[in-house]
Coordinates of C-alpha atoms (C1' of nucleotides) in Angstrom, one line a residue:
Chain A
M15 CA 6.0 -27.5 36.2
W16 CA 6.4 -24.0 35.0
I17 CA 5.0 -23.1 31.6
K18 CA 6.5 -19.9 30.2
K19 CA 3.8 -17.3 29.9
A20 CA 5.7 -15.6 27.0
F21 CA 5.4 -18.8 25.1
L22 CA 1.7 -19.1 25.6
Q23 CA 0.8 -15.5 25.2
K24 CA 2.9 -14.9 22.1
N25 CA 0.8 -13.0 19.6
I26 CA -1.9 -12.3 22.1
M27 CA -2.9 -8.7 22.3
D28 CA -4.4 -7.0 25.3
K29 CA -6.4 -3.9 25.7
T30 CA -3.2 -1.7 26.0
D31 CA -1.8 -3.1 22.7
R32 CA -5.0 -2.4 21.0
S33 CA -5.0 1.2 22.3
I34 CA -1.5 1.6 21.1
L35 CA -2.3 0.3 17.6
L36 CA -5.3 2.6 17.4
L37 CA -3.2 5.6 18.3
L38 CA -0.4 4.7 15.8
Q39 CA -2.9 4.1 13.0
K40 CA -4.3 7.6 13.6
D41 CA -0.9 9.2 13.9
G42 CA 2.3 7.3 13.1
K43 CA 4.4 10.2 14.5
I44 CA 2.9 10.1 17.9
T45 CA 5.7 9.9 20.5
I46 CA 6.2 7.1 22.9
K47 CA 5.9 9.7 25.6
E48 CA 2.5 11.0 24.4
I49 CA 1.1 7.4 24.2
A50 CA 2.4 6.7 27.7
E51 CA 0.6 9.8 29.0
R52 CA -2.6 8.9 27.3
L53 CA -2.6 5.4 28.7
N54 CA -1.4 6.4 32.1
L55 CA 1.9 4.4 31.8
T56 CA 5.6 5.3 31.5
T57 CA 7.6 5.3 28.4
T58 CA 9.4 1.9 29.1
P59 CA 6.3 -0.4 28.8
I60 CA 5.0 1.5 25.8
F61 CA 8.4 1.4 24.1
E62 CA 8.7 -2.3 24.7
R63 CA 5.1 -3.0 23.5
V64 CA 5.5 -1.0 20.3
K65 CA 8.8 -2.8 19.5
K66 CA 7.0 -6.1 20.2
L67 CA 4.1 -5.1 17.9
E68 CA 6.6 -4.3 15.2
K69 CA 8.7 -7.4 15.7
E70 CA 5.7 -9.7 15.6
G71 CA 4.3 -8.1 12.5
Y72 CA 1.2 -6.4 13.8
I73 CA 2.7 -3.2 12.6
K74 CA 3.9 -3.8 9.0
S75 CA 5.4 -0.3 8.4
Y76 CA 5.0 3.4 8.8
K77 CA 4.2 5.6 5.8
A78 CA 3.6 9.3 5.0
I79 CA 0.2 9.6 3.5
L80 CA 0.3 12.1 0.6
D81 CA -2.4 14.3 -1.0
R82 CA -2.7 12.6 -4.4
K83 CA -4.1 15.7 -6.1
K84 CA -1.4 18.0 -4.7
A85 CA 1.1 15.4 -6.0
G86 CA -0.4 15.9 -9.5
L87 CA -2.6 12.8 -9.7
Q88 CA -6.0 14.1 -10.5
L89 CA -7.6 10.8 -11.5
M90 CA -8.3 7.7 -9.4
V91 CA -9.9 4.8 -11.3
F92 CA -11.0 1.4 -10.4
C93 CA -10.9 -1.3 -13.1
N94 CA -12.7 -4.6 -13.0
V95 CA -10.6 -6.9 -15.0
T96 CA -11.8 -10.2 -16.5
L97 CA -9.3 -12.7 -18.0
N98 CA -9.9 -15.2 -20.8
L99 CA -7.9 -18.1 -19.4
H100 CA -7.8 -18.9 -15.7
Q101 CA -5.1 -21.6 -15.3
T102 CA -2.6 -20.8 -12.6
D103 CA 0.2 -19.9 -15.1
Y104 CA -2.0 -17.3 -16.8
L105 CA -3.0 -15.8 -13.5
K106 CA 0.6 -15.6 -12.4
K107 CA 1.6 -14.0 -15.7
F108 CA -1.1 -11.3 -15.3
E109 CA -0.1 -10.6 -11.7
K110 CA 3.5 -10.3 -12.6
D111 CA 2.8 -7.9 -15.5
I112 CA 0.4 -5.7 -13.6
Q113 CA 2.8 -5.1 -10.8
Q114 CA 5.2 -3.4 -13.2
F115 CA 2.9 -0.6 -13.9
P116 CA 3.5 2.3 -11.5
E117 CA 0.0 3.6 -12.2
V118 CA -1.4 0.5 -10.5
V119 CA -1.3 1.2 -6.8
E120 CA -3.4 -1.8 -5.7
C121 CA -4.4 -5.1 -7.3
Y122 CA -6.6 -7.7 -5.8
H123 CA -7.5 -11.2 -7.1
V124 CA -11.2 -11.4 -6.2
A125 CA -14.0 -13.9 -6.3
G126 CA -17.1 -12.4 -7.8
M127 CA -18.3 -11.1 -11.1
F128 CA -14.8 -10.4 -12.4
D129 CA -11.2 -11.6 -11.7
Y130 CA -9.2 -8.6 -10.6
L131 CA -9.9 -5.3 -9.1
I132 CA -7.2 -2.7 -9.7
K133 CA -6.8 0.8 -8.4
I134 CA -5.1 3.2 -10.7
Y135 CA -3.7 6.8 -10.2
A136 CA -3.2 9.0 -13.3
E137 CA -2.3 12.6 -13.9
N138 CA -5.2 13.2 -16.2
M139 CA -7.6 11.5 -18.6
E140 CA -5.0 11.5 -21.4
R141 CA -2.5 9.6 -19.2
Y142 CA -5.2 7.2 -18.1
Q143 CA -6.2 6.5 -21.7
D144 CA -2.6 5.9 -22.5
F145 CA -2.3 3.4 -19.6
L146 CA -5.5 1.6 -20.7
S147 CA -4.7 1.4 -24.4
N148 CA -0.9 0.9 -24.4
K149 CA -0.4 -0.9 -21.1
L150 CA -3.3 -2.7 -19.6
A151 CA -5.3 -3.7 -22.8
S152 CA -2.0 -4.7 -24.4
L153 CA -1.5 -7.5 -22.0
E154 CA -2.5 -10.9 -23.5
N155 CA -5.3 -12.8 -21.9
I156 CA -7.4 -9.7 -21.0
S157 CA -11.1 -10.4 -21.8
K158 CA -12.9 -7.3 -20.4
V159 CA -12.0 -4.1 -18.6
Q160 CA -14.6 -2.1 -16.9
S161 CA -13.6 1.4 -15.5
S162 CA -15.1 3.3 -12.7
F163 CA -13.9 6.9 -12.2
V164 CA -13.8 8.2 -8.7
M165 CA -15.8 11.4 -8.3
T166 CA -15.7 11.8 -4.6
E167 CA -13.8 10.0 -1.8
V168 CA -16.6 9.7 0.7
K169 CA -14.4 7.8 3.2
D170 CA -10.8 7.1 2.8
F171 CA -8.8 4.9 5.0
S172 CA -8.9 6.0 8.6
Y173 CA -8.1 2.9 10.6
L174 CA -8.7 -0.7 10.9
P175 CA -11.7 -1.7 13.0
I176 CA -9.7 -4.0 15.3
P177 CA -12.1 -6.3 17.0
Chain B
M19 CA 11.4 46.2 -8.7
W20 CA 12.0 43.0 -6.8
I21 CA 9.5 40.1 -7.0
K22 CA 9.8 37.7 -4.2
K23 CA 10.8 34.3 -5.3
A24 CA 9.0 32.7 -2.4
F25 CA 5.7 34.1 -3.6
L26 CA 6.1 32.9 -7.1
Q27 CA 7.4 29.5 -6.1
K28 CA 4.9 28.6 -3.5
N29 CA 3.6 25.2 -4.0
I30 CA 6.2 24.3 -6.5
M31 CA 8.1 21.1 -5.8
D32 CA 11.6 20.5 -7.1
K33 CA 13.5 17.3 -7.5
T34 CA 14.6 17.2 -3.8
D35 CA 11.1 17.6 -2.6
R36 CA 10.0 14.7 -4.8
S37 CA 12.9 12.6 -3.4
I38 CA 11.9 13.4 0.1
L39 CA 8.2 12.5 -0.5
L40 CA 9.3 9.1 -2.1
L41 CA 11.5 8.3 0.9
L42 CA 8.7 9.2 3.4
Q43 CA 6.1 7.2 1.5
K44 CA 8.4 4.2 1.7
D45 CA 9.2 4.7 5.4
G46 CA 7.4 7.3 7.4
K47 CA 9.8 6.7 10.3
I48 CA 13.0 7.5 8.3
T49 CA 15.1 10.2 10.1
I50 CA 15.8 13.6 8.9
K51 CA 19.5 12.7 9.2
E52 CA 19.1 9.6 7.1
I53 CA 17.3 11.5 4.4
A54 CA 20.0 14.2 4.5
E55 CA 22.7 11.6 4.0
R56 CA 20.9 10.0 1.1
L57 CA 20.3 13.3 -0.7
N58 CA 23.8 14.7 0.2
L59 CA 22.5 17.6 2.2
T60 CA 22.5 18.5 5.9
T61 CA 19.7 18.2 8.3
T62 CA 18.5 21.8 8.2
P63 CA 17.3 22.0 4.6
I64 CA 15.7 18.6 4.9
F65 CA 14.0 19.6 8.1
E66 CA 12.7 22.8 6.6
R67 CA 11.5 21.1 3.4
V68 CA 9.6 18.4 5.3
K69 CA 8.0 21.0 7.5
K70 CA 7.0 22.9 4.3
L71 CA 5.6 19.8 2.7
E72 CA 3.6 19.1 5.8
K73 CA 2.3 22.7 6.2
E74 CA 1.3 23.0 2.5
G75 CA -0.5 19.7 2.6
Y76 CA 1.5 17.5 0.4
I77 CA 1.9 15.2 3.4
K78 CA -1.5 14.7 4.8
S79 CA -0.5 12.5 7.7
Y80 CA 1.7 9.7 9.0
K81 CA 0.3 6.3 9.8
A82 CA 1.3 2.9 11.0
I83 CA 0.2 0.3 8.5
L84 CA -1.1 -2.8 10.3
D85 CA -1.4 -6.4 9.2
R86 CA -5.1 -6.8 8.9
K87 CA -5.1 -10.6 9.3
K88 CA -2.9 -10.4 12.4
A89 CA -5.4 -7.8 13.7
G90 CA -8.1 -10.4 13.3
L91 CA -9.7 -9.2 10.1
Q92 CA -9.6 -12.2 7.8
L93 CA -12.0 -10.8 5.2
M94 CA -11.6 -8.0 2.8
V95 CA -14.6 -7.4 0.5
F96 CA -15.4 -4.8 -2.2
C97 CA -19.0 -4.0 -2.8
N98 CA -20.5 -2.3 -5.8
V99 CA -23.5 -0.5 -4.6
T100 CA -26.3 0.9 -6.8
L101 CA -28.9 3.2 -5.4
N102 CA -32.5 3.6 -6.4
L103 CA -32.7 7.4 -6.2
H104 CA -29.9 9.7 -7.2
Q105 CA -31.0 13.2 -6.1
T106 CA -28.4 15.0 -4.1
D107 CA -30.3 14.5 -0.8
Y108 CA -30.4 10.8 -1.2
L109 CA -26.7 10.6 -2.1
K110 CA -25.8 12.7 1.0
K111 CA -28.0 10.5 3.2
F112 CA -26.2 7.4 1.9
E113 CA -22.8 8.9 2.3
K114 CA -23.6 10.0 5.9
D115 CA -24.9 6.6 6.8
I116 CA -22.2 4.6 5.3
Q117 CA -19.5 6.5 7.2
Q118 CA -20.9 5.4 10.5
F119 CA -20.0 1.7 9.8
P120 CA -16.6 0.8 11.2
E121 CA -16.5 -2.1 8.8
V122 CA -16.4 0.3 5.9
V123 CA -12.8 1.5 5.6
E124 CA -13.2 3.1 2.1
C125 CA -16.0 4.5 0.2
Y126 CA -15.9 6.1 -3.3
H127 CA -18.7 7.8 -5.4
V128 CA -17.9 6.6 -8.8
A129 CA -19.0 7.2 -12.4
G130 CA -19.4 3.8 -14.1
M131 CA -21.6 0.7 -13.9
F132 CA -22.7 1.4 -10.3
D133 CA -22.8 4.3 -7.9
Y134 CA -20.5 3.5 -5.0
L135 CA -17.5 1.3 -4.4
I136 CA -16.9 0.4 -0.8
K137 CA -14.2 -1.6 0.9
I138 CA -15.1 -3.6 3.9
Y139 CA -13.0 -5.4 6.6
A140 CA -14.6 -8.2 8.6
E141 CA -13.5 -10.7 11.1
N142 CA -15.1 -13.6 9.2
M143 CA -17.9 -14.5 6.9
E144 CA -20.5 -14.5 9.7
R145 CA -19.6 -10.9 10.7
Y146 CA -19.7 -10.0 7.0
Q147 CA -23.1 -11.4 6.5
D148 CA -24.2 -9.6 9.6
F149 CA -22.9 -6.3 8.2
L150 CA -24.5 -6.9 4.9
S151 CA -27.9 -8.0 6.1
N152 CA -28.4 -5.8 9.2
K153 CA -26.4 -2.7 8.3
L154 CA -25.8 -2.1 4.6
A155 CA -28.9 -3.8 3.1
S156 CA -31.0 -2.1 5.8
L157 CA -30.3 1.4 4.5
E158 CA -33.1 2.8 2.5
N159 CA -32.5 3.5 -1.1
I160 CA -30.2 0.5 -1.8
S161 CA -31.1 -1.0 -5.1
K162 CA -28.3 -3.5 -5.7
V163 CA -25.2 -4.8 -3.8
Q164 CA -22.6 -6.9 -5.6
S165 CA -19.8 -8.4 -3.4
S166 CA -16.3 -9.3 -4.5
F167 CA -14.2 -11.2 -2.0
V168 CA -10.5 -10.7 -2.0
M169 CA -8.6 -13.9 -2.3
T170 CA -5.1 -12.5 -2.9
E171 CA -3.6 -9.0 -2.4
V172 CA -1.5 -9.0 -5.5
K173 CA -0.2 -5.5 -5.0
D174 CA -1.0 -3.3 -2.0
F175 CA -0.3 0.3 -1.7
S176 CA 3.3 0.9 -2.1
Y177 CA 3.7 4.6 -3.0
L178 CA 2.2 7.2 -5.3
P179 CA 3.7 7.4 -8.8
I180 CA 4.5 11.1 -8.4
P181 CA 4.9 12.5 -11.9
Chain C
dT11 C1' 27.9 41.4 -16.3
dA12 C1' 28.2 43.3 -11.8
dA13 C1' 25.7 44.3 -7.7
dT14 C1' 22.7 42.7 -4.5
dA15 C1' 18.4 40.7 -2.5
dA16 C1' 16.5 36.4 -1.6
dA17 C1' 16.8 31.7 -0.9
dA18 C1' 19.0 27.6 0.4
dA19 C1' 22.3 25.3 2.8
dA20 C1' 25.9 24.5 6.4
dG21 C1' 27.5 24.1 11.0
dA22 C1' 27.0 24.4 15.8
dA23 C1' 24.1 24.6 19.9
dT24 C1' 20.0 23.2 22.2
dT25 C1' 15.9 20.7 23.2
dT26 C1' 13.2 16.8 22.9
dT27 C1' 12.6 12.0 22.2
dA28 C1' 14.1 7.3 21.9
dT29 C1' 16.5 3.8 24.1
dT30 C1' 18.8 1.3 27.7
dC31 C1' 19.6 -0.1 32.4
dT32 C1' 18.5 -1.2 37.0
dA33 C1' 15.1 -1.6 40.6
dT34 C1' 10.3 -2.4 42.0
dA35 C1' 5.7 -4.1 41.6
dT36 C1' 2.3 -7.2 39.8
dT37 C1' 0.6 -11.3 37.9
dT38 C1' 0.4 -16.2 37.3
dG39 C1' 0.5 -21.1 38.1
dA40 C1' 1.5 -24.8 41.3
Chain D
dT19 C1' 0.9 -18.6 49.7
dC20 C1' 5.3 -19.0 47.3
dA21 C1' 8.3 -18.4 43.5
dA22 C1' 9.0 -17.5 38.9
dA23 C1' 7.8 -14.7 35.2
dT24 C1' 6.3 -10.5 33.5
dA25 C1' 5.2 -5.8 33.5
dT26 C1' 6.1 -1.3 35.0
dA27 C1' 8.7 2.6 37.1
dG28 C1' 12.4 5.7 37.4
dA29 C1' 16.8 7.3 36.2
dA30 C1' 20.7 7.6 32.9
dT31 C1' 22.3 7.7 28.3
dA32 C1' 22.2 8.0 23.3
dA33 C1' 20.1 9.8 19.3
dA34 C1' 17.2 12.6 16.9
dA35 C1' 14.7 16.8 16.1
dT36 C1' 14.7 21.6 16.3
dT37 C1' 16.6 26.2 16.6
dC38 C1' 19.9 29.7 15.7
dT39 C1' 23.7 32.0 13.3
dT40 C1' 26.7 32.1 9.5
dT41 C1' 28.0 31.1 4.8
dT42 C1' 27.0 29.9 0.1
dT43 C1' 24.3 29.8 -3.9
dT44 C1' 20.8 31.5 -6.9
dA45 C1' 18.2 34.9 -9.4
dT46 C1' 16.9 39.6 -10.6
dT47 C1' 17.7 43.9 -12.7
dA48 C1' 20.3 47.9 -13.7

DNA sequence: TAATAAAAAAGAATTTTATTCTATATTTGA
DNA sequence: TCAAATATAGAATAAAATTCTTTTTTATTA
């Protein structure tokens, strides 16, 4: 009996797929034609593979990466947040609240020395202080907030080390 | 005497530019035509503005955003790294070394309770342990490493809160 | 405020790229 | 080795980016 290969191999990437993902991570605007030339294939297989990678969720989205300082955001700060109460309801409440703040660009629930790690962008120290005092610290259930100000971005996101 | 407006206004964004940047942050694959329709303009001014924003560095690049778990990277870990010695040479040495590791996708020199914050992607705990023992901890000058394992990504990068 | 240079935008034409379609080659499992 | 499934090639079409010329709007200064 015949077993459909498509069924078995769904969500299995090969070397070509990995190469495509690497190229698209480096440059989301690279053309299908350009990828095809680099991988010694024609546009059709590349086009179909890219669409498949998008459809199956390997590629979540495409984004323009901005220069935050040029955009007027001089400060990048990481905050280690510790909560008082840790029942699910309290966690959900905190997570819902924190998402509202546009200054918070990332938020992770972590296992370690504190509860949440958040990344904040602010125009300047004054705005950051305003965020901290009037927004973050005003949330109920906050026990401790420890700020780390970014001085240098030694390495910023280049691309995932796909195994 | 005439003063060129272009000279004066270089690097000054207006409302339209900000709208374009917002749209491109949300979807790097949005077409010029689509942006034009949304902002009630034709393709020419949008095309020229986008090229200007790229040329002047507001837009650093375009990237495909991948699903890290689908890509086989189950673990995301943040490490707070403290060094022993803090003279410039030692900092440069550490920064150079840390950049070599593909597992390290971000690295920031921070002012706060520790020296560096690094973000690490690993296939699994075994691989992470290998990274920690055989790569990170093997660097000279490391005083302390404190790991925080990400359990939930409450908010991941959406877009910069351009003021 | 009128004259006018500069800048921005519109509209049309052209080039390039994405996308689709059909044909061919390769791979895979019995 | 055969047949089905899959991947790729090559050509045709559709859509988008890009360029060019013209028109409109904005801003300066007399």
